[in-house]
C-alpha cells in the first residue's frame, strides 16, 4: 500500500496490497475487465513488493490503435488497454502483463533511455520466472482460473492489423511552475571562487568597498570628536570615547549599506521586466491532449504535460519488445514443453541407472525410476476409498454440487442424507410449507425463514 494510504474494512481480499484502486470501464463487460485487472495486479505483487513500487490506481482504457498502456505521475495512474481496437476481442493475458511490466518500469524511469530498458527487462525476467513456477497470486488469488478468466486467458497471438502502432502511449506529469536556473548563477560562481575570495566577497557585501578605518586620518578624527583634536586613540575599549566612535562608525556603514540595497533593488526591477525567476508551464500550448482531443487533467484538475513521447519504432529495444509481445504465448508453451521434457529425460536416466546397476528388466527399472521420483512425503500405502467418494451429490434446494460424504450442503446447510442424521427437523411455518429444506438437529432456527425449532 502506498505511503499514507490504508484500506480499512475491505469487503474482500485485495489482489495486490501495492495497488489501491482498480477501475474498469463502465459497461456490459465491466465484470470481465475487473477480473482481468485484478488478475494482472495479483501476479505483479511480488515484483512490486521487491522493488518498492506503488500504484494509486490501475485503470482500463478504451481500445485504440495507438497504444496499450501509459503512466501518469510515476505510478499515480497506470492505464491499460484490454481489448483489441477493431474486433473488440480480449487481448492475451500474458501480453497485457508484459505491458504492465513496461509501465511499472516508468515508475522508476519516465523516459525510454538505456536505463529504462535495463529496469524493464529486469521486471520482465522476474515475471517469466513467476510464470515458470506457475504463480498466479497470493492467497485466494493463487487458486487458478475463474469462470470469467477463461474469456481472455484463451486468447493467442495478435491477429493481423490488431497490433497497435506503439506499445506505450508515453508518460505524463502534472504541470506546475518550476524555478528556472539562471546561467552564471550563484552556484556556478561559488564553484569557481576560492575560500579566501568568498570570504572577501562576504566582507565586501556587508561593509562595502574602498573603505578606510575610521579615525586613521586627522580630519575624520576631529569631525568625530566634535571639532576637538584628540591626542591619541582611546586606550580603553569600554570608555565613553570608544563607544561614541563605534556608534559613529556603525551609522556611517549603515548609510553605505542603504545606498547599496537601493541600487540592487533598482537593478532587480529592471531585470524582472525581461526575465522571470519562474517558468510558468501552465501554458495551453504545452498541455497534453488525449486521443479524443480533450485536455488531460490530474485528480486535482491540473493540466498534464508529456514527459516522454511514444517509443521510436526503429529502436532495437522496441523491436525486441514488440516481437516478444507477438510470441509471448509461444514462449509460455515452449517453457511448459521444456519442463515436461526435462522430467521425461530425468526419468529415463534413472531407469538406465537402475537397469545398469541391478540388471533389472526394462519394465522393472522404469517402475523403480518412477517410484524414485515420488516425493518422500507421499504415502507408502495405497488408501482404498469407497466408490461413492467419486460421485457428487446435488442439493435439491440450491443445486450446489457436494461431495458424496458430506452430510450438509456447503451452500445452504440442507441435510443431504436424512438417514445419516436421524434427529433432523423440518420447519412447519407458512413460508416453508411444501419446501424440501431439512434443518440439522443442532440448528435452533430454520435456515430458510428463521423460525425457532419446535420443542
Coordinates of C-alpha atoms in Angstrom, one line a residue:
X1 CA 0.0 0.0 0.0
X2 CA 1.4 3.4 -0.9
X3 CA 2.6 5.6 2.0
X4 CA -0.3 7.4 3.7
X5 CA -3.0 5.1 2.2
X6 CA -4.5 2.3 4.3
X7 CA -7.6 0.3 3.3
X8 CA -9.9 -0.4 6.3
X9 CA -12.7 -2.9 6.5
X10 CA -12.2 -4.2 3.0
X11 CA -15.2 -6.5 1.9
X12 CA -13.0 -8.9 0.0
X13 CA -9.4 -10.0 -0.3
X14 CA -7.4 -7.5 -2.4
X15 CA -5.2 -8.9 -5.2
X16 CA -2.3 -6.6 -4.6
X17 CA -1.5 -4.5 -1.4
X18 CA 0.6 -2.1 -3.5
X19 CA -2.3 -1.1 -5.7
X20 CA -5.1 1.0 -4.1
X21 CA -7.8 1.2 -6.7
X22 CA -8.7 -0.9 -9.7
X23 CA -11.2 0.7 -12.1
X24 CA -12.6 -0.9 -15.3
X25 CA -14.6 1.0 -17.9
X26 CA -18.3 1.0 -17.2
X27 CA -20.4 -1.2 -19.4
X28 CA -21.6 -4.7 -20.0
X29 CA -18.1 -6.1 -19.8
X30 CA -17.1 -4.3 -16.6
X31 CA -17.1 -7.6 -14.6
X32 CA -14.7 -9.2 -17.1
X33 CA -12.4 -6.2 -17.1
X34 CA -12.5 -6.1 -13.3
X35 CA -11.4 -9.7 -13.1
X36 CA -8.8 -9.1 -15.8
X37 CA -7.2 -6.2 -14.0
X38 CA -7.3 -8.0 -10.6
X39 CA -5.5 -11.0 -12.1
X40 CA -2.9 -8.6 -13.6
X41 CA -2.5 -6.9 -10.2
X42 CA -2.3 -10.2 -8.3
X43 CA 0.6 -11.7 -10.4
X44 CA 2.5 -8.4 -10.3
X45 CA 2.5 -8.3 -6.4
X46 CA 5.9 -10.0 -5.8
X47 CA 7.7 -7.7 -8.3
X48 CA 6.1 -4.6 -6.9
X49 CA 6.9 -5.6 -3.4
X50 CA 10.5 -6.5 -4.0
X51 CA 11.2 -3.3 -6.0
X52 CA 9.2 -1.0 -3.6
X53 CA 6.7 0.1 -6.3
X54 CA 3.2 1.5 -5.6
X55 CA 0.3 2.4 -7.9
X56 CA -2.6 4.5 -6.7
X57 CA -5.0 3.5 -9.5
X58 CA -4.9 0.7 -12.1
X59 CA -7.5 1.6 -14.8
X60 CA -8.8 0.2 -18.1
X61 CA -8.6 2.5 -21.1
X62 CA -10.7 2.3 -24.2
X63 CA -9.4 0.3 -27.2
X64 CA -7.4 2.3 -29.7
X65 CA -4.8 1.6 -32.5
X66 CA -2.2 3.9 -30.9
X67 CA -1.0 2.3 -27.6
X68 CA -1.7 -0.4 -25.0
X69 CA -0.5 1.3 -21.8
X70 CA 0.6 4.7 -20.3
X71 CA 1.8 6.1 -17.0
X72 CA 0.8 9.3 -15.1
X73 CA 3.0 10.9 -12.4
X74 CA 5.3 7.9 -12.0
X75 CA 2.6 5.4 -10.9
X76 CA -0.2 7.6 -9.7
X77 CA -2.3 6.2 -12.5
X78 CA -1.5 3.3 -14.9
X79 CA -3.9 2.8 -17.8
X80 CA -4.1 -0.5 -19.7
X81 CA -6.0 -1.4 -22.9
X82 CA -7.6 -4.8 -22.5
X83 CA -9.4 -5.2 -25.9
X84 CA -8.2 -5.1 -29.5
X85 CA -9.3 -1.9 -31.3
X86 CA -11.2 -3.3 -34.3
X87 CA -12.5 -6.8 -33.3
X88 CA -13.2 -6.0 -29.7
X89 CA -11.7 -9.3 -28.5
X90 CA -9.9 -9.6 -25.2
X91 CA -6.1 -9.3 -25.5
X92 CA -3.8 -12.1 -24.4
X93 CA -3.4 -12.1 -20.6
X94 CA 0.3 -12.5 -20.8
X95 CA 0.6 -9.7 -23.3
X96 CA -1.1 -7.3 -21.0
X97 CA 1.0 -8.4 -18.1
X98 CA 4.2 -7.6 -20.1
X99 CA 2.8 -4.2 -20.9
X100 CA 2.2 -3.8 -17.1
X101 CA 6.0 -4.5 -16.7
X102 CA 6.7 -1.7 -19.1
X103 CA 4.6 0.8 -17.3
X104 CA 5.9 -0.2 -13.9
X105 CA 9.4 0.5 -15.2
X106 CA 8.2 4.0 -15.9
X107 CA 7.7 4.5 -12.2
X108 CA 11.5 4.4 -11.9
X109 CA 12.5 5.9 -15.3
X110 CA 9.9 8.1 -17.0
X111 CA 11.7 8.0 -20.4
X112 CA 12.8 5.4 -22.9
X113 CA 16.6 5.6 -22.2
X114 CA 19.0 2.8 -21.8
X115 CA 18.5 2.9 -18.0
X116 CA 14.7 2.4 -18.6
X117 CA 15.2 -0.7 -20.7
X118 CA 17.5 -2.2 -18.2
X119 CA 14.8 -1.8 -15.5
X120 CA 12.1 -3.0 -17.8
X121 CA 14.0 -6.1 -18.9
X122 CA 14.7 -6.9 -15.3
X123 CA 11.0 -6.8 -14.4
X124 CA 10.1 -8.9 -17.5
X125 CA 12.7 -11.5 -16.5
X126 CA 11.2 -11.8 -13.0
X127 CA 7.7 -12.2 -14.5
X128 CA 8.9 -15.1 -16.7
X129 CA 10.3 -16.8 -13.6
X130 CA 6.9 -16.5 -11.9
X131 CA 5.2 -18.0 -14.9
X132 CA 7.7 -20.9 -14.9
X133 CA 6.7 -21.6 -11.2
X134 CA 3.0 -21.5 -12.1
X135 CA 2.5 -18.4 -9.8
X136 CA -0.8 -16.5 -10.3
X137 CA -1.2 -14.6 -7.0
X138 CA -1.1 -14.8 -3.2
X139 CA -3.8 -16.4 -1.1
X140 CA -7.2 -16.7 -2.8
X141 CA -5.7 -15.3 -6.0
X142 CA -3.5 -18.3 -6.4
X143 CA -6.2 -20.9 -6.9
X144 CA -6.2 -20.7 -10.7
X145 CA -8.9 -19.7 -13.2
X146 CA -12.4 -18.4 -12.7
X147 CA -15.4 -18.5 -14.9
X148 CA -14.6 -15.0 -16.1
X149 CA -10.9 -15.5 -16.7
X150 CA -11.4 -18.2 -19.4
X151 CA -12.8 -15.5 -21.7
X152 CA -9.5 -13.8 -22.1
X153 CA -6.9 -16.3 -21.0
X154 CA -7.6 -18.5 -24.0
X155 CA -6.5 -15.7 -26.4
X156 CA -3.5 -16.3 -28.5
X157 CA -1.2 -14.0 -30.5
X158 CA -2.4 -10.8 -32.1
X159 CA -4.3 -11.1 -35.3
X160 CA -3.4 -9.2 -38.5
X161 CA -4.0 -5.5 -38.1
X162 CA -4.6 -5.7 -34.3
X163 CA -1.1 -4.7 -33.2
X164 CA -1.1 -1.1 -32.0
X165 CA 1.3 1.5 -33.5
X166 CA 3.2 1.8 -30.2
X167 CA 3.1 -0.3 -27.1
X168 CA 3.5 2.7 -24.7
X169 CA 1.5 5.9 -25.1
X170 CA 4.1 8.0 -23.2
X171 CA 4.5 9.2 -19.6
X172 CA 2.9 12.3 -18.2
X173 CA 3.3 14.5 -15.1
X174 CA 1.3 17.3 -13.5
X175 CA 2.0 20.7 -14.9
X176 CA 3.4 23.1 -12.3
X177 CA 5.6 26.2 -12.0
X178 CA 9.2 25.3 -11.7
X179 CA 12.2 27.5 -10.9
X180 CA 14.4 28.3 -13.9
X181 CA 18.1 28.0 -13.4
X182 CA 19.9 31.2 -14.4
X183 CA 23.1 30.9 -16.3
X184 CA 26.1 32.0 -14.3
X185 CA 24.2 31.9 -11.1
X186 CA 25.4 31.8 -7.5
X187 CA 26.1 28.0 -7.6
X188 CA 28.4 28.3 -10.6
X189 CA 30.2 31.3 -9.3
X190 CA 30.6 29.6 -5.9
X191 CA 32.4 26.7 -7.5
X192 CA 34.8 29.0 -9.4
X193 CA 35.9 31.1 -6.3
X194 CA 38.3 30.0 -3.6
X195 CA 37.6 30.1 0.1
X196 CA 39.6 33.4 0.6
X197 CA 37.8 35.0 -2.3
X198 CA 34.4 34.0 -1.0
X199 CA 35.3 35.5 2.4
X200 CA 36.4 38.7 0.9
X201 CA 33.2 38.9 -1.1
X202 CA 31.2 38.4 2.0
X203 CA 33.0 41.2 3.8
X204 CA 32.6 43.5 0.7
X205 CA 28.9 42.8 0.6
X206 CA 28.5 43.6 4.3
X207 CA 30.8 46.6 4.7
X208 CA 31.2 47.9 1.1
X209 CA 34.3 48.5 -1.0
X210 CA 37.2 51.0 -0.8
X211 CA 36.6 51.6 2.9
X212 CA 39.1 53.1 5.3
X213 CA 39.5 52.7 9.0
X214 CA 37.5 55.5 10.7
X215 CA 39.8 57.7 12.8
X216 CA 43.0 57.0 10.9
X217 CA 43.2 60.3 9.2
X218 CA 43.3 63.5 11.2
X219 CA 40.3 65.3 9.7
X220 CA 37.9 62.4 10.3
X221 CA 39.0 62.1 13.9
X222 CA 38.5 65.8 14.5
X223 CA 35.0 65.5 12.9
X224 CA 34.0 62.6 15.1
X225 CA 35.3 64.4 18.2
X226 CA 33.0 67.4 17.6
X227 CA 35.9 69.6 16.4
X228 CA 38.2 68.7 19.3
X229 CA 41.6 67.4 18.3
X230 CA 42.4 64.3 20.5
X231 CA 45.9 63.4 21.4
X232 CA 45.5 59.7 20.5
X233 CA 43.2 56.8 20.2
X234 CA 41.0 55.8 23.2
X235 CA 43.0 53.4 25.3
X236 CA 40.1 51.6 26.9
X237 CA 37.5 49.9 24.6
X238 CA 34.7 50.4 27.1
X239 CA 35.4 54.1 27.5
X240 CA 32.9 56.8 26.5
X241 CA 35.0 57.9 23.6
X242 CA 35.4 54.3 22.4
X243 CA 31.6 53.7 22.4
X244 CA 31.0 57.0 20.6
X245 CA 33.5 56.2 17.9
X246 CA 32.0 52.7 17.4
X247 CA 28.5 54.1 17.2
X248 CA 29.5 56.8 14.7
X249 CA 31.3 54.1 12.6
X250 CA 28.2 51.9 12.6
X251 CA 25.9 54.7 11.5
X252 CA 28.3 55.5 8.6
X253 CA 28.3 51.9 7.5
X254 CA 24.6 51.7 7.7
X255 CA 24.2 54.6 5.4
X256 CA 26.5 53.0 2.9
X257 CA 24.5 49.7 3.0
X258 CA 21.2 51.5 2.4
X259 CA 22.6 53.1 -0.7
X260 CA 23.8 49.7 -2.0
X261 CA 20.5 47.9 -1.3
X262 CA 18.6 50.7 -3.1
X263 CA 20.9 50.3 -6.1
X264 CA 20.4 46.5 -6.1
X265 CA 16.6 46.9 -6.0
X266 CA 16.7 49.2 -9.0
X267 CA 18.7 46.7 -10.9
X268 CA 16.4 43.9 -9.9
X269 CA 13.3 45.8 -11.1
X270 CA 14.9 46.4 -14.5
X271 CA 15.9 42.7 -14.8
X272 CA 12.4 41.4 -13.8
X273 CA 10.9 43.2 -16.8
X274 CA 12.9 41.0 -19.1
X275 CA 13.2 37.7 -17.3
X276 CA 11.2 35.9 -14.5
X277 CA 12.7 33.5 -11.9
X278 CA 9.9 31.1 -12.6
X279 CA 8.9 29.4 -15.8
X280 CA 5.1 29.0 -15.9
X281 CA 4.5 25.7 -17.5
X282 CA 0.7 26.0 -17.3
X283 CA 0.7 27.2 -20.9
X284 CA -2.1 25.9 -23.2
X285 CA 0.5 25.1 -25.9
X286 CA 2.2 22.6 -23.6
X287 CA -0.8 20.9 -22.1
X288 CA -1.1 17.3 -23.2
X289 CA -4.2 16.2 -25.1
X290 CA -6.0 12.8 -25.0
X291 CA -6.8 10.8 -28.2
X292 CA -10.2 12.5 -28.4
X293 CA -8.6 16.0 -28.3
X294 CA -9.7 16.7 -24.7
X295 CA -7.2 18.2 -22.2
X296 CA -5.6 15.7 -19.8
X297 CA -6.1 16.6 -16.2
X298 CA -5.0 15.1 -12.9
X299 CA -7.2 14.3 -9.9
X300 CA -7.0 17.9 -8.7
X301 CA -7.9 19.4 -12.1
X302 CA -4.4 20.5 -13.0
X303 CA -3.1 20.1 -16.6
X304 CA -0.7 17.4 -17.6
X305 CA 2.5 17.7 -19.7
X306 CA 4.1 14.9 -21.7
X307 CA 7.4 13.9 -20.2
X308 CA 8.2 11.1 -22.7
X309 CA 6.9 10.7 -26.2
X310 CA 5.9 7.4 -27.8
X311 CA 8.6 4.8 -28.5
X312 CA 10.8 5.0 -31.5
X313 CA 9.7 2.1 -33.7
X314 CA 13.2 1.8 -35.2
X315 CA 14.8 1.4 -31.8
X316 CA 16.4 -2.0 -31.2
X317 CA 14.8 -2.5 -27.8
X318 CA 11.3 -1.5 -29.1
X319 CA 11.5 -4.1 -31.9
X320 CA 12.6 -6.8 -29.5
X321 CA 9.7 -5.9 -27.1
X322 CA 7.1 -5.9 -29.9
X323 CA 8.3 -9.3 -31.2
X324 CA 8.3 -10.6 -27.6
X325 CA 4.7 -9.4 -27.3
X326 CA 3.7 -11.3 -30.5
X327 CA 5.4 -14.5 -29.4
X328 CA 4.6 -14.4 -25.7
X329 CA 2.2 -17.3 -25.7
X330 CA 4.5 -19.4 -27.9
X331 CA 7.3 -18.8 -25.3
X332 CA 5.0 -19.9 -22.5
X333 CA 4.0 -23.1 -24.3
X334 CA 7.7 -23.8 -25.1
X335 CA 8.6 -23.4 -21.4
X336 CA 5.9 -25.9 -20.4
X337 CA 7.2 -28.4 -23.1
X338 CA 10.8 -27.9 -21.8
X339 CA 9.7 -28.6 -18.3
X340 CA 7.9 -31.7 -19.3
X341 CA 10.8 -32.9 -21.5
X342 CA 13.3 -32.4 -18.6
X343 CA 11.1 -34.6 -16.4
X344 CA 11.0 -37.3 -19.0
X345 CA 14.7 -37.2 -19.5
X346 CA 15.3 -37.4 -15.8
X347 CA 13.0 -40.4 -15.5
X348 CA 14.8 -42.1 -18.4
X349 CA 18.2 -41.5 -16.9
X350 CA 17.1 -43.0 -13.6
X351 CA 15.7 -46.0 -15.5
X352 CA 19.0 -46.6 -17.3
X353 CA 20.9 -46.2 -13.9
X354 CA 18.9 -48.9 -12.2
X355 CA 18.9 -51.1 -15.2
X356 CA 22.7 -50.9 -15.4
X357 CA 23.4 -51.3 -11.7
X358 CA 20.9 -54.0 -10.8
X359 CA 20.5 -55.8 -14.1
X360 CA 16.7 -55.3 -14.0
X361 CA 14.4 -55.8 -17.0
X362 CA 13.1 -52.7 -18.8
X363 CA 9.7 -52.6 -17.1
X364 CA 11.0 -53.1 -13.6
X365 CA 13.7 -50.4 -14.0
X366 CA 11.2 -47.9 -15.3
X367 CA 8.8 -48.6 -12.4
X368 CA 11.7 -48.2 -9.9
X369 CA 12.6 -44.9 -11.5
X370 CA 9.0 -43.6 -11.3
X371 CA 9.0 -44.7 -7.6
X372 CA 12.2 -42.7 -7.0
X373 CA 10.6 -39.5 -8.5
X374 CA 7.8 -39.7 -5.9
X375 CA 8.4 -37.2 -3.0
X376 CA 9.3 -38.6 0.4
X377 CA 6.2 -37.1 1.9
X378 CA 3.9 -39.3 -0.4
X379 CA 2.2 -42.1 1.5
X380 CA 3.8 -45.6 1.2
X381 CA 0.5 -47.5 1.3
X382 CA -2.4 -47.1 -1.1
X383 CA -5.6 -45.9 0.6
X384 CA -8.8 -47.5 -0.8
X385 CA -11.6 -45.1 -0.9
X386 CA -15.2 -46.1 -1.3
X387 CA -16.7 -46.0 -4.8
X388 CA -19.3 -43.4 -3.8
X389 CA -16.5 -40.8 -3.0
X390 CA -16.1 -40.1 -6.7
X391 CA -19.8 -39.3 -7.0
X392 CA -21.1 -35.8 -6.3
X393 CA -24.4 -35.1 -4.6
X394 CA -26.6 -32.2 -5.9
X395 CA -28.5 -30.3 -3.3
X396 CA -32.2 -30.3 -4.3
X397 CA -32.7 -26.8 -2.7
X398 CA -29.9 -24.7 -4.2
X399 CA -28.4 -27.1 -6.8
X400 CA -24.9 -27.0 -5.3
X401 CA -22.6 -29.9 -6.1
X402 CA -21.3 -31.5 -2.9
X403 CA -19.1 -34.4 -2.1
X404 CA -20.9 -37.7 -1.5
X405 CA -19.6 -37.9 2.0
X406 CA -21.0 -34.5 3.0
X407 CA -23.8 -34.5 5.5
X408 CA -24.9 -30.9 4.9
X409 CA -24.9 -28.8 1.8
X410 CA -21.9 -26.5 1.8
X411 CA -24.0 -23.6 0.5
X412 CA -27.4 -23.7 2.2
X413 CA -26.8 -26.3 5.1
X414 CA -29.6 -28.5 3.9
X415 CA -29.4 -32.1 5.2
X416 CA -28.4 -34.1 2.2
X417 CA -29.0 -37.6 3.6
X418 CA -31.6 -37.8 6.4
X419 CA -30.6 -41.4 7.1
X420 CA -27.2 -40.3 8.4
X421 CA -28.8 -37.6 10.6
X422 CA -31.9 -39.1 12.2
X423 CA -32.7 -36.2 14.5
X424 CA -33.3 -33.7 11.7
X425 CA -36.3 -31.5 11.7
X426 CA -38.5 -29.6 9.1
X427 CA -40.0 -26.2 9.6
X428 CA -43.8 -26.1 9.6
X429 CA -44.2 -22.3 9.2
X430 CA -46.3 -20.9 6.3
X431 CA -43.1 -19.8 4.5
X432 CA -41.7 -23.3 4.4
X433 CA -44.9 -25.2 3.5
X434 CA -44.0 -27.6 0.7
X435 CA -40.3 -26.8 0.9
X436 CA -37.7 -29.6 0.6
X437 CA -35.4 -27.9 3.1
X438 CA -34.4 -30.0 6.1
X439 CA -32.7 -28.5 9.1
X440 CA -29.9 -30.1 11.0
X441 CA -30.5 -31.4 14.5
X442 CA -28.3 -28.8 16.2
X443 CA -29.9 -25.8 14.3
X444 CA -32.2 -23.8 16.6
X445 CA -33.6 -21.6 13.8
X446 CA -34.8 -22.5 10.4
X447 CA -32.2 -21.9 7.7
X448 CA -34.9 -20.5 5.3
X449 CA -37.4 -18.4 7.3
X450 CA -35.6 -18.1 10.7
X451 CA -38.5 -19.7 12.7
X452 CA -37.5 -21.2 16.1
X453 CA -37.2 -25.0 16.3
X454 CA -40.3 -26.6 17.9
X455 CA -39.8 -28.2 21.4

